[in-house]
PDB file of C-alpha atoms in Angstrom:
ATOM      1  CA  MET A   1      12.544  18.310  -4.424  1.00 61.00           C
ATOM      2  CA  SER A   2       9.982  20.567  -2.813  1.00 74.00           C
ATOM      3  CA  THR A   3       6.239  20.271  -2.635  1.00 78.00           C
ATOM      4  CA  GLN A   4       6.110  23.398  -4.785  1.00 84.00           C
ATOM      5  CA  THR A   5       7.859  21.490  -7.563  1.00 87.00           C
ATOM      6  CA  PHE A   6       5.472  18.576  -7.110  1.00 88.00           C
ATOM      7  CA  ALA A   7       2.513  20.970  -7.253  1.00 89.00           C
ATOM      8  CA  HIS A   8       3.866  22.439 -10.488  1.00 91.00           C
ATOM      9  CA  GLN A   9       4.206  18.940 -11.923  1.00 94.00           C
ATOM     10  CA  HIS A  10       0.653  18.176 -10.797  1.00 95.00           C
ATOM     11  CA  GLY A  11      -0.473  21.131 -12.874  1.00 96.00           C
ATOM     12  CA  GLU A  12       1.425  19.747 -15.862  1.00 97.00           C
ATOM     13  CA  LEU A  13      -0.141  16.319 -15.381  1.00 98.00           C
ATOM     14  CA  LEU A  14      -3.635  17.780 -15.259  1.00 98.00           C
ATOM     15  CA  THR A  15      -2.955  19.951 -18.321  1.00 97.00           C
ATOM     16  CA  HIS A  16      -1.673  16.923 -20.254  1.00 97.00           C
ATOM     17  CA  ALA A  17      -4.716  14.870 -19.274  1.00 98.00           C
ATOM     18  CA  GLU A  18      -7.068  17.610 -20.483  1.00 97.00           C
ATOM     19  CA  ALA A  19      -5.095  17.929 -23.734  1.00 95.00           C
ATOM     20  CA  ILE A  20      -5.551  14.203 -24.351  1.00 96.00           C
ATOM     21  CA  LEU A  21      -9.288  14.488 -23.785  1.00 97.00           C
ATOM     22  CA  ALA A  22      -9.525  17.546 -26.037  1.00 94.00           C
ATOM     23  CA  ALA A  23      -7.563  15.875 -28.837  1.00 94.00           C
ATOM     24  CA  ALA A  24      -9.792  12.814 -28.689  1.00 95.00           C
ATOM     25  CA  ALA A  25     -12.976  14.879 -28.565  1.00 94.00           C
ATOM     26  CA  ASN A  26     -12.093  17.493 -31.172  1.00 88.00           C
ATOM     27  CA  GLY A  27     -12.572  15.259 -34.142  1.00 72.00           C
ATOM     28  CA  SER A  28      -9.906  16.748 -36.401  1.00 81.00           C
ATOM     29  CA  GLU A  29      -7.604  14.298 -38.114  1.00 83.00           C
ATOM     30  CA  THR A  30      -4.542  16.307 -37.102  1.00 84.00           C
ATOM     31  CA  GLU A  31      -5.418  16.223 -33.417  1.00 82.00           C
ATOM     32  CA  LEU A  32      -6.185  12.539 -33.588  1.00 87.00           C
ATOM     33  CA  GLN A  33      -2.780  11.954 -35.194  1.00 90.00           C
ATOM     34  CA  ASN A  34      -1.146  13.892 -32.345  1.00 91.00           C
ATOM     35  CA  LEU A  35      -2.882  11.798 -29.697  1.00 95.00           C
ATOM     36  CA  PRO A  36      -0.249   9.032 -29.446  1.00 95.00           C
ATOM     37  CA  ALA A  37       2.485  11.601 -28.783  1.00 96.00           C
ATOM     38  CA  LEU A  38       0.313  13.291 -26.144  1.00 96.00           C
ATOM     39  CA  ARG A  39      -0.390   9.972 -24.456  1.00 97.00           C
ATOM     40  CA  LEU A  40       3.287   8.995 -24.488  1.00 96.00           C
ATOM     41  CA  ALA A  41       4.326  12.354 -23.033  1.00 97.00           C
ATOM     42  CA  PHE A  42       1.692  11.958 -20.321  1.00 98.00           C
ATOM     43  CA  ALA A  43       2.888   8.447 -19.431  1.00 96.00           C
ATOM     44  CA  ARG A  44       6.479   9.653 -19.242  1.00 97.00           C
ATOM     45  CA  LEU A  45       5.525  12.601 -17.054  1.00 97.00           C
ATOM     46  CA  VAL A  46       3.563  10.295 -14.742  1.00 97.00           C
ATOM     47  CA  ASN A  47       6.540   7.949 -14.463  1.00 96.00           C
ATOM     48  CA  SER A  48       9.123  10.651 -13.803  1.00 95.00           C
ATOM     49  CA  HIS A  49       6.943  12.492 -11.279  1.00 95.00           C
ATOM     50  CA  CYS A  50       5.959   9.349  -9.403  1.00 96.00           C
ATOM     51  CA  SER A  51       9.479   7.938  -9.196  1.00 95.00           C
ATOM     52  CA  VAL A  52      10.832  11.081  -7.515  1.00 93.00           C
ATOM     53  CA  GLU A  53       7.774  11.459  -5.297  1.00 94.00           C
ATOM     54  CA  ILE A  54       7.945   7.801  -4.183  1.00 95.00           C
ATOM     55  CA  ARG A  55      11.651   8.080  -3.356  1.00 94.00           C
ATOM     56  CA  MET A  56      11.011  11.163  -1.237  1.00 92.00           C
ATOM     57  CA  VAL A  57       8.102   9.551   0.611  1.00 94.00           C
ATOM     58  CA  ASN A  58      10.040   6.338   1.194  1.00 95.00           C
ATOM     59  CA  ALA A  59      12.982   8.313   2.573  1.00 93.00           C
ATOM     60  CA  ARG A  60      10.670   9.953   5.119  1.00 92.00           C
ATOM     61  CA  ALA A  61       8.665   6.836   5.999  1.00 94.00           C
ATOM     62  CA  PRO A  62      11.004   5.361   8.662  1.00 94.00           C
ATOM     63  CA  GLN A  63      10.587   8.403  10.891  1.00 93.00           C
ATOM     64  CA  PHE A  64       6.877   7.560  11.164  1.00 94.00           C
ATOM     65  CA  ASP A  65       7.245   3.941  12.283  1.00 93.00           C
ATOM     66  CA  ALA A  66       5.596   4.742  15.621  1.00 94.00           C
ATOM     67  CA  ASP A  67       2.850   6.941  14.156  1.00 93.00           C
ATOM     68  CA  SER A  68      -0.043   4.781  12.974  1.00 95.00           C
ATOM     69  CA  ASP A  69      -1.934   7.687  11.374  1.00 95.00           C
ATOM     70  CA  ARG A  70       1.000   8.701   9.215  1.00 95.00           C
ATOM     71  CA  ARG A  71       1.825   5.086   8.375  1.00 96.00           C
ATOM     72  CA  ALA A  72      -1.793   4.741   7.181  1.00 97.00           C
ATOM     73  CA  LEU A  73      -1.390   7.839   4.994  1.00 97.00           C
ATOM     74  CA  ILE A  74       1.781   6.426   3.475  1.00 97.00           C
ATOM     75  CA  ARG A  75       0.072   3.077   2.829  1.00 97.00           C
ATOM     76  CA  ARG A  76      -2.841   4.900   1.173  1.00 98.00           C
ATOM     77  CA  PHE A  77      -0.384   6.933  -0.887  1.00 97.00           C
ATOM     78  CA  HIS A  78       1.257   3.793  -2.247  1.00 97.00           C
ATOM     79  CA  ASP A  79      -1.885   1.659  -2.656  1.00 98.00           C
ATOM     80  CA  GLU A  80      -3.921   4.269  -4.507  1.00 97.00           C
ATOM     81  CA  LEU A  81      -0.989   5.337  -6.654  1.00 97.00           C
ATOM     82  CA  LEU A  82      -0.295   1.746  -7.646  1.00 97.00           C
ATOM     83  CA  MET A  83      -3.950   1.212  -8.510  1.00 97.00           C
ATOM     84  CA  TRP A  84      -4.206   4.419 -10.568  1.00 98.00           C
ATOM     85  CA  ARG A  85      -0.996   3.724 -12.492  1.00 97.00           C
ATOM     86  CA  GLY A  86      -2.199   0.184 -13.197  1.00 97.00           C
ATOM     87  CA  ASP A  87      -5.465   1.578 -14.515  1.00 98.00           C
ATOM     88  CA  LEU A  88      -3.530   4.005 -16.734  1.00 97.00           C
ATOM     89  CA  MET A  89      -1.513   1.087 -18.136  1.00 96.00           C
ATOM     90  CA  ASP A  90      -4.746  -0.832 -18.759  1.00 97.00           C
ATOM     91  CA  CYS A  91      -6.206   2.183 -20.547  1.00 97.00           C
ATOM     92  CA  ASN A  92      -3.115   2.485 -22.740  1.00 96.00           C
ATOM     93  CA  THR A  93      -3.245  -1.227 -23.521  1.00 96.00           C
ATOM     94  CA  ASN A  94      -6.994  -1.395 -24.130  1.00 97.00           C
ATOM     95  CA  TRP A  95      -7.109   1.782 -26.219  1.00 97.00           C
ATOM     96  CA  PRO A  96      -4.510   1.637 -28.977  1.00 96.00           C
ATOM     97  CA  GLN A  97      -4.792   4.428 -31.521  1.00 94.00           C
ATOM     98  CA  ARG A  98      -6.986   2.470 -33.945  1.00 94.00           C
ATOM     99  CA  GLU A  99      -9.508   1.733 -31.157  1.00 95.00           C
ATOM    100  CA  VAL A 100      -9.580   5.379 -30.123  1.00 95.00           C
ATOM    101  CA  ALA A 101     -10.278   6.356 -33.740  1.00 91.00           C
ATOM    102  CA  ASN A 102     -13.115   3.809 -33.901  1.00 93.00           C
ATOM    103  CA  ASP A 103     -14.703   4.693 -30.550  1.00 95.00           C
ATOM    104  CA  ARG A 104     -13.675   8.120 -29.344  1.00 95.00           C
ATOM    105  CA  ALA A 105     -16.569   8.339 -26.893  1.00 96.00           C
ATOM    106  CA  GLY A 106     -15.529   5.077 -25.246  1.00 97.00           C
ATOM    107  CA  PHE A 107     -11.933   6.205 -24.895  1.00 98.00           C
ATOM    108  CA  ILE A 108     -13.006   9.598 -23.574  1.00 97.00           C
ATOM    109  CA  ALA A 109     -15.243   7.963 -20.975  1.00 98.00           C
ATOM    110  CA  ASP A 110     -12.428   5.687 -19.775  1.00 98.00           C
ATOM    111  CA  PHE A 111      -9.768   8.376 -19.800  1.00 98.00           C
ATOM    112  CA  ARG A 112     -12.091  10.947 -18.196  1.00 98.00           C
ATOM    113  CA  GLY A 113     -12.403   8.584 -15.237  1.00 98.00           C
ATOM    114  CA  LEU A 114      -8.609   8.493 -14.918  1.00 98.00           C
ATOM    115  CA  ALA A 115      -8.375  12.268 -15.244  1.00 98.00           C
ATOM    116  CA  ASP A 116     -11.043  12.799 -12.584  1.00 98.00           C
ATOM    117  CA  ARG A 117      -9.263  10.433 -10.217  1.00 98.00           C
ATOM    118  CA  LEU A 118      -6.008  12.266 -10.926  1.00 98.00           C
ATOM    119  CA  LYS A 119      -7.619  15.587  -9.954  1.00 98.00           C
ATOM    120  CA  ALA A 120      -8.886  14.103  -6.700  1.00 98.00           C
ATOM    121  CA  ARG A 121      -5.487  12.548  -6.030  1.00 97.00           C
ATOM    122  CA  VAL A 122      -3.679  15.833  -6.589  1.00 97.00           C
ATOM    123  CA  ARG A 123      -6.034  17.617  -4.172  1.00 96.00           C
ATOM    124  CA  TRP A 124      -5.520  14.929  -1.526  1.00 96.00           C
ATOM    125  CA  GLU A 125      -1.728  14.964  -1.887  1.00 95.00           C
ATOM    126  CA  GLU A 126      -1.495  18.736  -1.714  1.00 94.00           C
ATOM    127  CA  GLN A 127      -4.061  19.333   1.038  1.00 94.00           C
ATOM    128  CA  VAL A 128      -3.604  16.275   3.268  1.00 94.00           C
ATOM    129  CA  PHE A 129      -0.612  14.122   2.411  1.00 95.00           C
ATOM    130  CA  TYR A 130       2.205  16.617   1.816  1.00 93.00           C
ATOM    131  CA  PRO A 131       1.531  18.633   4.976  1.00 92.00           C
ATOM    132  CA  ALA A 132       1.370  15.457   7.092  1.00 93.00           C
ATOM    133  CA  ILE A 133       4.276  13.521   5.588  1.00 92.00           C
ATOM    134  CA  LEU A 134       6.556  16.050   3.931  1.00 84.00           C
ATOM    135  CA  ALA A 135       5.781  18.752   6.513  1.00 80.00           C
ATOM    136  CA  GLU A 136       5.361  21.348   3.776  1.00 56.00           C
ATOM    137  CA  PRO A 137       2.073  22.937   2.859  1.00 51.00           C
ATOM    138  CA  VAL A 138       1.559  23.612  -0.806  1.00 54.00           C
ATOM    139  CA  ARG A 139       1.221  27.266  -1.679  1.00 53.00           C
ATOM    140  CA  ARG A 140      -0.535  28.092  -4.921  1.00 49.00           C
TER     141      ARG A 140
END
């Protein structure tokens, strides 16, 4: 898979995250009812994207055994991704649909933090990580 495909998926992830925030903020009953499906689709997209991305990075990692800077980038890639995905799981656990309905502002605040971190992560991957590890700049 190319970095262009990953960049496209990043766009989908960011769009899904914003759709979740909009559905929670809108206030309409219909959008609130659609929120669980949006959240499930987002979680599935995160899982499918990350599994392919991790496999590709891990396949390239051995060629950087002697390069401490690139090994550090790969470690950061894994550590931060693991932390973010864990925080997403915590958010999904701590904010079942009934809690979101009772405290939309609280959910939005928590999920906005995840979405903001996702945006920063996407920028870092596309501008720093992919060129260094996958040797492909991202063209947008």
